[in-house]
Amino acid sequence: MISLSDFLIVSAGLFCIGLFVTLTKRNAIQILIGIELMLNAAILNLIAFGKYDRFTNSGQTFALFAIVLAAATTAVALAIILNVYKKYKTIDPDKTDQLKD
Amino acid sequence: MTMVQAMFYLMGFITLASGLFIAISKNLVRSVFMFFVTLMALAGLYVLALADFIAITQIVVYVGGILVLIVFAFMLSGRETLANLQQQQSKFIRIKKLPAILLAVLFFIVMINVLFKTNFDGLPWIQQAIAQKNTIGTNDAMIGNIGVGLMTHYLLPFEAISILLMMALVGAAHISRKEKGI
Amino acid sequence: MEDFLQHIDTLTINFALGAVIMPLLAAIVNRCLPANSKPSGWISTLAILVSAVLSIFVFAKVWNQHEVHQQQVWFTIGNTSVYTGILLNNLSVLMLVLVSLVALPVHIYSTAYMKDDDRYGRYFVYLSFFCFSMLALVVVDNLVLFYAFWELVGFSSYLLIGFWYTKPKAIIANKKAFIMNRIGDIGLLTAIAILFASYHTFDIEQLFGANGVVKSAAISSNWQYVACIGLFLAVAAKSAQFPLHTWLPDAMEGPTSISALIHAATMVAAGVFLLGRFYPVFTHDELTILAIIGCFTAFMAATIALTQNDLKRILAYSTISQLGYMVMAMGIGAYSSSLFHLATHAFFKCLLFLVAGIVIHEVQHMKDEYNLHIDPQNILYMGGLRKKMPLTFIASVVGGLALFGFPLTSGYLSKDGILIQSFEWAEGKDWLHKLIPIGALLTSWLTAFYIARLVIKVFFGEFKAAQFDPAIKLHVSDGKWQYRVPLVLLMGCSLFPLFSINPILYEKAWIFNGFSVITALDRVNIYHTILPLLVNLVGVIVMYWAYAIYIKEKALPLPESGFLFRFSYREWYFDKIYQKVIVLPVIALSKFTRWFDRNILDGFIHLLAKIGIGGSKIAEWCDRYLIDGFLHLLASITLGIGNFARRFQNGKVQYYLFSMLAIILAVFIFKILIY
Amino acid sequence: MFRNFINGFITTWKGLTLTIGHLFSSHKKRQIIQVSSDNYFKQMEGTNTIQYPKQELPVPEVGRYQLDVEIDDCIVCDLCAKVCPVDCIDIEAIKATEAIGQTSDGTTKRLYAAKFDIDMAKCMYCGLCTIVCPTECIIMTNQYDRTVFELKDLTYEFSDMTAEEAAEKRALLEKQLAERQAAKEAAMKQKGGGA
Amino acid sequence: MNFYLKYFIVAIGLFAFSGFFALFGVYAERKVSAFIQDRLGPTETGKFGLLQTLADVIKLLIKEPIIPAAADKLLFMMAPAIIFVAVYMGFAAIPWAGGLMPANLNLGLYYIFAILSVETLGILMAGWGSNNKYSILGAMRSAAQIISYEIPAGFAIISVVMIAQTLNLQTISTQQGILSAEHSKFLGIWDVSTNGGILSWNIFRAPHLIVAFIIYFIASLAESNRAPFDIPEAESELVAGFHTEFTGMRFAFVFLAEYSMMFLVSMIAVVLFLGAWNTPLPNIGVVNLADWTTGGAWGILWTVVKVLVLVGVQIWIRWTVPRFRVDQLMNLCWKVLTPLAFICMLVSGVWRLWVM
């Protein structure tokens, strides 16, 4: 059997990769992918721990919720990105900084 | 090393490797498709963590939904800008990226540190779960349980999420709608 | 056997529920259809037919057998559980059958009568909704629900009176009816509140049943008076008794079929039904007051009906008069007779109204055709319709005789019962008590006169409107089968066989025997023989007299310009009195309060305002120079800090994210290093 | 909306029954008849594929497909070559020294056709050549299947003269011309001398 | 090791079958289309032209694989494989007969539904990788269409699942015949547990599933990009849609995927609605037709026969109905099929609770 910490290490790695993608990419869609990676790392954690809850299945159920929520956030985020693109003709988050000051 | 462990290491490697590819790839399109590989490998990990229903849901929602949506979105946002974006990243390690790398690595070190400090088998709630046979076995079918749980124990979050999804859909449709005059 | 009984009871309850729900379903279905949909009439009719059949079944199961009462917890407040359920005893199943049976012909009639209306479907929504409310009212066992359905009955009546809302008169009439009913509703609510406060239950069975708490434990007399006055107000408002009766004649602005169903047969009977339900509450003295009021109402309405010219108004006043009879009967303890009269009256009054509806409808057609400027409801323009509409004529004669109480009709059985019992009640009491039976007797003769006047004016003689235009050809008829079938049905119900095998003795009527006689009256045989004879002989003479006056054109007993005639024609000046005594003072009071508000209160406030302005001018100075100076100092300091801090807010999302994560990381590292 | 929906289903169903009818009637074959036949368009069922090499569609007698030249009747007037819009007829004429015979309609032939090639790859089947031909020697036949392996095989040679014969005739013509020339010169000389 | 070997053999068998089916599916399609249009179709290669598609395949395999210069080579090369693998993996969880099923999954139906959605991604990859505007238009149309039609299809499937109370396809199959452990009622009235046959198929156990079946069938046509829903590869507008640039071997794979998809969706339809491997012949009194025609070989026979009938219907529809316009396509999906499927699901719940 695979131990819990193995899953958690993979999850931690995935999370840090997601973090890096989110922080460095110059494209909103890639940032979104980074966020999805981080979310997936969290879901992996939920599921790994969910193994110890056979009766109420809280881990798996909330993993489900998280996946569904990710879908919702993506839909809204993409809609926002499309609008940003329409307005600024770019999806580079560094260039859409009119809210500064 | 059993077959299961081998599968786990394979899947874990694919997950992390494709994740890294996403992080360093210059080609946006390829990184999106590499994200697909990451997701499939993660689904495999979920299966190994005895959550087959979640794994399939992951494929349905992420691969069938989110990923297609993302591909759709960047196909809609024009090729020229995409080309520009692809050109501007020349090197993996650049001075601008250094803080981000530092942050990510430090985060990783912190988390690994915590992980190794913790003795998971000694945690009281895990011991309790094992004692009460509250762990999922390899041959358990959990769908029925999850279904019943969703309709009873987790009904409130379930409903809240459905309303949220509804709102997100309506909101997304509203935001991306073509406005007259602008 | 027990199980079997249980099963029958469940079935009965379900059937009763079905009978109640069917009209509601029809109303909902019709509401979903467009406002002028044609099938809705038949949907409603079908629903009420099913209701009637179910009601008859329920009636057969419950009448004179064990009473069925099933309930369940509705809600619980503190320790008090409020139950809701269905109570089927003789009274409620009688009302159930009565309402659905009277409503059935009216529905059939309405499908033809409202045919050309462009809100045909909406009409049936209201009608079905009314039927539902009324049926539910009679079967519920709980005072709260009782009150709710009481209100719904009033509400649907309001909708139906104002059905032709483009007529200003209809709007005034329905507002009037609604406001009058509100007064009664407040009374009922008060009574219910007092009863609940005293007995801690809403359950009708527990309150007024065979072992009811009302009988065993009396409440303090003051509260009891208030409760009874409230109940009396409710009865007076719903059943149009003396002080609150003026809405009923005005309510005739609604469609005639509605007048037939609501304002003659069912809704107005709700007051009497209420009396029947709450009967144990009343004490002897209060019953006497009821009797006086009932008698007075009956007499007053009869005198007014003598001189009215509007066909429907006459019938409306006759309704008030008959309701007076019922209330009076309740008052003198003739509980059974009262309910018996309620049942018989429902059928023949409905019959009379349907006749009126047909007549008005036909006259309206003639009016439209020849472009006459006449009121189609005015009986002065009618006459001679006998030959053209034979069935209607026969129906009106049957209805009229039943109203008067002619032998072989159902009215005879019930009305003579009331008269005889009133005489028996007054026997051995002082002369003031004797006024009541005598008043009732007089009323009965007056009834004979005005109903004879109505029938004669409408059906005998020549068609008066022909005077305006000699070219008028009378081509009226009994109308379609939707008109004829209800008439025949109701005619059958207005004759004696439905109620008693013996056409002479009211004591043999089965409805009469269905209710336990609450106050045993001494049987004085002389009244049983003399009174019917006296009533009928004099009544026939009066009728002939009316015939003589209106056909043979003998002189009127009272001159048309005389005070008494005008007093009657102006409906005892009730509306004017109300206008002067209640409406004008209220308006004056409100004018006074307005003046008070404008001048006294506002003046004071203006003064306060002036003081306030003076104070604020001083404050302004302090504010500008003292406080603002301090604030400007603060602001310039903040500006300096802000100018420094704005450098960090460069609008780059990832930068913010980075800073945030860096701080989180710092916290983590700090924590790890510490522990 | 609802009406549309029902309508869609009904029309789809009608189409489906129509096509399945055709599917099951495919074992029938249509009779192979000429286009000019009256019931050519009235055959509604059965497959209408003609398996060509094995079956052929009958063509009318007067079909205008392959050009054919009855060289014996040709007077080598070159009209057909001149009128041809695509220049697919190539004629080389050699004057005969005397009348060389008669065509079937009695016209006297005075020219040899040393070359009468028609390139059917170029031909557009307009039929103008057959109209202008004075002796009706060039006609369109109802032969249409002339498949060949080489492009040059599509050039049909109708001349029946061999190269030697042509050379001989040419030599004869030249000889005659030379004789005439000589005769002419002699005559000129005689005339000049006479003057 | 034998354990794994078995799976390899099964996988290879399935692959061989799908190749074989595609071979004769194409042949059948050409023949049927020809007959419907009063033609003969292939006749020359082999008897009745039977070897025509084989010849075509050989031609495709020996053709030069051309990759356009502007294409994203990696995506372009991977796309056909992903498209095919997505479909091919779907076969893993489908029962062929009583005990015959490549992998008996508890979540079989959900798994198939999930794995089919991966095909969209393959199509998008193909479209993007070709770097051709026809391809990308076709791919985007295809993605929009497949994602949209997954919803009515999903609800139609859920209405079956609500009746069957399981996602295991083998269990769903067993329920629809004489081997069923629970009682099945014909139209909810007549207990036909012992009669079996066509009477106990899902569409007759719960008659509203006929509507669900039609919805699923229409949606499955759209998901496999078949006419009348073939706007992703509409020849008259987009040349050939997402597979415009593919040649040779890769084109063969795309084609293989398309025909395997046809077979797979028909098979799901058969399993869910038309009694899976159960015989259509019921027991009538002493004539125990159902008992006689149930068993391993019979199961395969019935499955294949039913699926081929459905595939035939797909072909038949393709050559009858004209192509939808995009807005009509979306109208049909969102305004007709989705509400209908919702109603079906609702009725399923009511049926399960009150009738069954």
JSON list of N, CA and C in Angstrom, two decimals, chain D residues 39-80:
[
{"chain": "D", "resi": 39, "resn": "ASN", "atom": "N", "xyz": [-40.50, 6.83, -71.23]},
{"chain": "D", "resi": 39, "resn": "ASN", "atom": "CA", "xyz": [-40.51, 6.57, -69.79]},
{"chain": "D", "resi": 39, "resn": "ASN", "atom": "C", "xyz": [-39.11, 6.51, -69.20]},
{"chain": "D", "resi": 40, "resn": "TYR", "atom": "N", "xyz": [-38.19, 7.28, -69.78]},
{"chain": "D", "resi": 40, "resn": "TYR", "atom": "CA", "xyz": [-36.84, 7.32, -69.21]},
{"chain": "D", "resi": 40, "resn": "TYR", "atom": "C", "xyz": [-36.88, 7.90, -67.79]},
{"chain": "D", "resi": 41, "resn": "PHE", "atom": "N", "xyz": [-37.68, 8.93, -67.60]},
{"chain": "D", "resi": 41, "resn": "PHE", "atom": "CA", "xyz": [-37.75, 9.57, -66.27]},
{"chain": "D", "resi": 41, "resn": "PHE", "atom": "C", "xyz": [-38.83, 8.95, -65.40]},
{"chain": "D", "resi": 42, "resn": "LYS", "atom": "N", "xyz": [-39.54, 7.96, -65.93]},
{"chain": "D", "resi": 42, "resn": "LYS", "atom": "CA", "xyz": [-40.63, 7.40, -65.14]},
{"chain": "D", "resi": 42, "resn": "LYS", "atom": "C", "xyz": [-40.21, 6.19, -64.33]},
{"chain": "D", "resi": 43, "resn": "GLN", "atom": "N", "xyz": [-39.00, 5.74, -64.48]},
{"chain": "D", "resi": 43, "resn": "GLN", "atom": "CA", "xyz": [-38.55, 4.61, -63.66]},
{"chain": "D", "resi": 43, "resn": "GLN", "atom": "C", "xyz": [-38.08, 5.15, -62.32]},
{"chain": "D", "resi": 44, "resn": "MET", "atom": "N", "xyz": [-38.87, 4.88, -61.29]},
{"chain": "D", "resi": 44, "resn": "MET", "atom": "CA", "xyz": [-38.54, 5.46, -60.00]},
{"chain": "D", "resi": 44, "resn": "MET", "atom": "C", "xyz": [-37.76, 4.51, -59.11]},
{"chain": "D", "resi": 45, "resn": "GLU", "atom": "N", "xyz": [-37.76, 3.26, -59.42]},
{"chain": "D", "resi": 45, "resn": "GLU", "atom": "CA", "xyz": [-37.13, 2.30, -58.51]},
{"chain": "D", "resi": 45, "resn": "GLU", "atom": "C", "xyz": [-36.02, 1.54, -59.19]},
{"chain": "D", "resi": 46, "resn": "GLY", "atom": "N", "xyz": [-35.19, 0.95, -58.35]},
{"chain": "D", "resi": 46, "resn": "GLY", "atom": "CA", "xyz": [-34.11, 0.14, -58.86]},
{"chain": "D", "resi": 46, "resn": "GLY", "atom": "C", "xyz": [-32.86, 0.97, -59.07]},
{"chain": "D", "resi": 47, "resn": "THR", "atom": "N", "xyz": [-31.71, 0.29, -59.08]},
{"chain": "D", "resi": 47, "resn": "THR", "atom": "CA", "xyz": [-30.47, 1.02, -59.26]},
{"chain": "D", "resi": 47, "resn": "THR", "atom": "C", "xyz": [-30.35, 1.44, -60.71]},
{"chain": "D", "resi": 48, "resn": "ASN", "atom": "N", "xyz": [-29.80, 2.60, -60.91]},
{"chain": "D", "resi": 48, "resn": "ASN", "atom": "CA", "xyz": [-29.65, 3.06, -62.27]},
{"chain": "D", "resi": 48, "resn": "ASN", "atom": "C", "xyz": [-28.20, 3.10, -62.70]},
{"chain": "D", "resi": 49, "resn": "THR", "atom": "N", "xyz": [-27.32, 2.45, -61.95]},
{"chain": "D", "resi": 49, "resn": "THR", "atom": "CA", "xyz": [-25.93, 2.39, -62.37]},
{"chain": "D", "resi": 49, "resn": "THR", "atom": "C", "xyz": [-25.82, 1.49, -63.60]},
{"chain": "D", "resi": 50, "resn": "ILE", "atom": "N", "xyz": [-25.04, 1.92, -64.57]},
{"chain": "D", "resi": 50, "resn": "ILE", "atom": "CA", "xyz": [-24.79, 1.08, -65.74]},
{"chain": "D", "resi": 50, "resn": "ILE", "atom": "C", "xyz": [-23.36, 0.60, -65.62]},
{"chain": "D", "resi": 51, "resn": "GLN", "atom": "N", "xyz": [-23.22, -0.68, -65.53]},
{"chain": "D", "resi": 51, "resn": "GLN", "atom": "CA", "xyz": [-21.86, -1.20, -65.35]},
{"chain": "D", "resi": 51, "resn": "GLN", "atom": "C", "xyz": [-21.20, -1.21, -66.72]},
{"chain": "D", "resi": 52, "resn": "TYR", "atom": "N", "xyz": [-20.51, -0.18, -67.01]},
{"chain": "D", "resi": 52, "resn": "TYR", "atom": "CA", "xyz": [-20.26, 0.23, -68.38]},
{"chain": "D", "resi": 52, "resn": "TYR", "atom": "C", "xyz": [-19.64, -0.79, -69.32]},
{"chain": "D", "resi": 53, "resn": "PRO", "atom": "N", "xyz": [-18.54, -1.32, -68.97]},
{"chain": "D", "resi": 53, "resn": "PRO", "atom": "CA", "xyz": [-17.98, -2.16, -70.03]},
{"chain": "D", "resi": 53, "resn": "PRO", "atom": "C", "xyz": [-18.90, -3.32, -70.34]},
{"chain": "D", "resi": 54, "resn": "LYS", "atom": "N", "xyz": [-19.65, -3.73, -69.32]},
{"chain": "D", "resi": 54, "resn": "LYS", "atom": "CA", "xyz": [-20.52, -4.89, -69.54]},
{"chain": "D", "resi": 54, "resn": "LYS", "atom": "C", "xyz": [-21.86, -4.47, -70.12]},
{"chain": "D", "resi": 55, "resn": "GLN", "atom": "N", "xyz": [-22.30, -3.31, -69.72]},
{"chain": "D", "resi": 55, "resn": "GLN", "atom": "CA", "xyz": [-23.57, -2.83, -70.24]},
{"chain": "D", "resi": 55, "resn": "GLN", "atom": "C", "xyz": [-23.32, -1.48, -70.88]},
{"chain": "D", "resi": 56, "resn": "GLU", "atom": "N", "xyz": [-24.15, -1.19, -71.85]},
{"chain": "D", "resi": 56, "resn": "GLU", "atom": "CA", "xyz": [-23.99, 0.12, -72.46]},
{"chain": "D", "resi": 56, "resn": "GLU", "atom": "C", "xyz": [-25.33, 0.78, -72.62]},
{"chain": "D", "resi": 57, "resn": "LEU", "atom": "N", "xyz": [-25.28, 2.10, -72.53]},
{"chain": "D", "resi": 57, "resn": "LEU", "atom": "CA", "xyz": [-26.51, 2.84, -72.73]},
{"chain": "D", "resi": 57, "resn": "LEU", "atom": "C", "xyz": [-26.70, 2.99, -74.23]},
{"chain": "D", "resi": 58, "resn": "PRO", "atom": "N", "xyz": [-27.82, 2.58, -74.76]},
{"chain": "D", "resi": 58, "resn": "PRO", "atom": "CA", "xyz": [-28.01, 2.72, -76.20]},
{"chain": "D", "resi": 58, "resn": "PRO", "atom": "C", "xyz": [-28.01, 4.20, -76.59]},
{"chain": "D", "resi": 59, "resn": "VAL", "atom": "N", "xyz": [-27.28, 4.52, -77.66]},
{"chain": "D", "resi": 59, "resn": "VAL", "atom": "CA", "xyz": [-27.24, 5.91, -78.12]},
{"chain": "D", "resi": 59, "resn": "VAL", "atom": "C", "xyz": [-28.02, 5.99, -79.42]},
{"chain": "D", "resi": 60, "resn": "PRO", "atom": "N", "xyz": [-28.52, 7.15, -79.74]},
{"chain": "D", "resi": 60, "resn": "PRO", "atom": "CA", "xyz": [-29.31, 7.27, -80.98]},
{"chain": "D", "resi": 60, "resn": "PRO", "atom": "C", "xyz": [-28.41, 7.05, -82.21]},
{"chain": "D", "resi": 61, "resn": "GLU", "atom": "N", "xyz": [-29.07, 6.67, -83.29]},
{"chain": "D", "resi": 61, "resn": "GLU", "atom": "CA", "xyz": [-28.35, 6.45, -84.53]},
{"chain": "D", "resi": 61, "resn": "GLU", "atom": "C", "xyz": [-27.60, 7.70, -84.94]},
{"chain": "D", "resi": 62, "resn": "VAL", "atom": "N", "xyz": [-28.19, 8.83, -84.69]},
{"chain": "D", "resi": 62, "resn": "VAL", "atom": "CA", "xyz": [-27.60, 10.08, -85.16]},
{"chain": "D", "resi": 62, "resn": "VAL", "atom": "C", "xyz": [-26.70, 10.69, -84.12]},
{"chain": "D", "resi": 63, "resn": "GLY", "atom": "N", "xyz": [-26.15, 9.86, -83.27]},
{"chain": "D", "resi": 63, "resn": "GLY", "atom": "CA", "xyz": [-25.30, 10.38, -82.20]},
{"chain": "D", "resi": 63, "resn": "GLY", "atom": "C", "xyz": [-24.14, 11.19, -82.74]},
{"chain": "D", "resi": 64, "resn": "ARG", "atom": "N", "xyz": [-23.74, 12.20, -82.07]},
{"chain": "D", "resi": 64, "resn": "ARG", "atom": "CA", "xyz": [-22.67, 13.05, -82.57]},
{"chain": "D", "resi": 64, "resn": "ARG", "atom": "C", "xyz": [-21.43, 12.85, -81.72]},
{"chain": "D", "resi": 65, "resn": "TYR", "atom": "N", "xyz": [-20.77, 11.78, -81.93]},
{"chain": "D", "resi": 65, "resn": "TYR", "atom": "CA", "xyz": [-19.59, 11.52, -81.12]},
{"chain": "D", "resi": 65, "resn": "TYR", "atom": "C", "xyz": [-18.33, 11.55, -81.97]},
{"chain": "D", "resi": 66, "resn": "GLN", "atom": "N", "xyz": [-17.97, 10.39, -82.49]},
{"chain": "D", "resi": 66, "resn": "GLN", "atom": "CA", "xyz": [-16.68, 10.29, -83.17]},
{"chain": "D", "resi": 66, "resn": "GLN", "atom": "C", "xyz": [-16.80, 10.82, -84.60]},
{"chain": "D", "resi": 67, "resn": "LEU", "atom": "N", "xyz": [-15.77, 11.57, -85.07]},
{"chain": "D", "resi": 67, "resn": "LEU", "atom": "CA", "xyz": [-15.79, 12.04, -86.45]},
{"chain": "D", "resi": 67, "resn": "LEU", "atom": "C", "xyz": [-15.29, 10.92, -87.37]},
{"chain": "D", "resi": 68, "resn": "ASP", "atom": "N", "xyz": [-15.91, 10.80, -88.47]},
{"chain": "D", "resi": 68, "resn": "ASP", "atom": "CA", "xyz": [-15.45, 9.80, -89.43]},
{"chain": "D", "resi": 68, "resn": "ASP", "atom": "C", "xyz": [-15.45, 10.45, -90.82]},
{"chain": "D", "resi": 69, "resn": "VAL", "atom": "N", "xyz": [-14.41, 10.11, -91.61]},
{"chain": "D", "resi": 69, "resn": "VAL", "atom": "CA", "xyz": [-14.28, 10.73, -92.93]},
{"chain": "D", "resi": 69, "resn": "VAL", "atom": "C", "xyz": [-14.30, 9.62, -94.00]},
{"chain": "D", "resi": 70, "resn": "GLU", "atom": "N", "xyz": [-15.20, 9.75, -94.91]},
{"chain": "D", "resi": 70, "resn": "GLU", "atom": "CA", "xyz": [-15.19, 8.83, -96.06]},
{"chain": "D", "resi": 70, "resn": "GLU", "atom": "C", "xyz": [-14.24, 9.44, -97.10]},
{"chain": "D", "resi": 71, "resn": "ILE", "atom": "N", "xyz": [-12.98, 9.02, -97.07]},
{"chain": "D", "resi": 71, "resn": "ILE", "atom": "CA", "xyz": [-11.95, 9.75, -97.81]},
{"chain": "D", "resi": 71, "resn": "ILE", "atom": "C", "xyz": [-12.17, 9.67, -99.31]},
{"chain": "D", "resi": 72, "resn": "ASP", "atom": "N", "xyz": [-12.88, 8.61, -99.74]},
{"chain": "D", "resi": 72, "resn": "ASP", "atom": "CA", "xyz": [-13.12, 8.49, -101.18]},
{"chain": "D", "resi": 72, "resn": "ASP", "atom": "C", "xyz": [-14.02, 9.60, -101.70]},
{"chain": "D", "resi": 73, "resn": "ASP", "atom": "N", "xyz": [-14.88, 10.11, -100.80]},
{"chain": "D", "resi": 73, "resn": "ASP", "atom": "CA", "xyz": [-15.79, 11.16, -101.22]},
{"chain": "D", "resi": 73, "resn": "ASP", "atom": "C", "xyz": [-15.20, 12.54, -101.01]},
{"chain": "D", "resi": 74, "resn": "CYS", "atom": "N", "xyz": [-14.02, 12.61, -100.38]},
{"chain": "D", "resi": 74, "resn": "CYS", "atom": "CA", "xyz": [-13.48, 13.91, -100.01]},
{"chain": "D", "resi": 74, "resn": "CYS", "atom": "C", "xyz": [-12.85, 14.57, -101.23]},
{"chain": "D", "resi": 75, "resn": "ILE", "atom": "N", "xyz": [-13.18, 15.86, -101.42]},
{"chain": "D", "resi": 75, "resn": "ILE", "atom": "CA", "xyz": [-12.56, 16.57, -102.52]},
{"chain": "D", "resi": 75, "resn": "ILE", "atom": "C", "xyz": [-11.44, 17.47, -102.01]},
{"chain": "D", "resi": 76, "resn": "VAL", "atom": "N", "xyz": [-11.07, 17.30, -100.72]},
{"chain": "D", "resi": 76, "resn": "VAL", "atom": "CA", "xyz": [-9.96, 18.03, -100.12]},
{"chain": "D", "resi": 76, "resn": "VAL", "atom": "C", "xyz": [-10.12, 19.52, -100.31]},
{"chain": "D", "resi": 77, "resn": "CYS", "atom": "N", "xyz": [-11.35, 19.97, -100.00]},
{"chain": "D", "resi": 77, "resn": "CYS", "atom": "CA", "xyz": [-11.61, 21.39, -100.20]},
{"chain": "D", "resi": 77, "resn": "CYS", "atom": "C", "xyz": [-11.09, 22.22, -99.02]},
{"chain": "D", "resi": 78, "resn": "ASP", "atom": "N", "xyz": [-10.76, 21.56, -97.89]},
{"chain": "D", "resi": 78, "resn": "ASP", "atom": "CA", "xyz": [-10.17, 22.25, -96.70]},
{"chain": "D", "resi": 78, "resn": "ASP", "atom": "C", "xyz": [-11.17, 23.12, -95.95]},
{"chain": "D", "resi": 79, "resn": "LEU", "atom": "N", "xyz": [-12.44, 23.06, -96.33]},
{"chain": "D", "resi": 79, "resn": "LEU", "atom": "CA", "xyz": [-13.42, 23.89, -95.63]},
{"chain": "D", "resi": 79, "resn": "LEU", "atom": "C", "xyz": [-13.53, 23.48, -94.17]},
{"chain": "D", "resi": 80, "resn": "CYS", "atom": "N", "xyz": [-13.51, 22.15, -93.97]},
{"chain": "D", "resi": 80, "resn": "CYS", "atom": "CA", "xyz": [-13.68, 21.69, -92.59]},
{"chain": "D", "resi": 80, "resn": "CYS", "atom": "C", "xyz": [-12.56, 22.17, -91.70]}
]
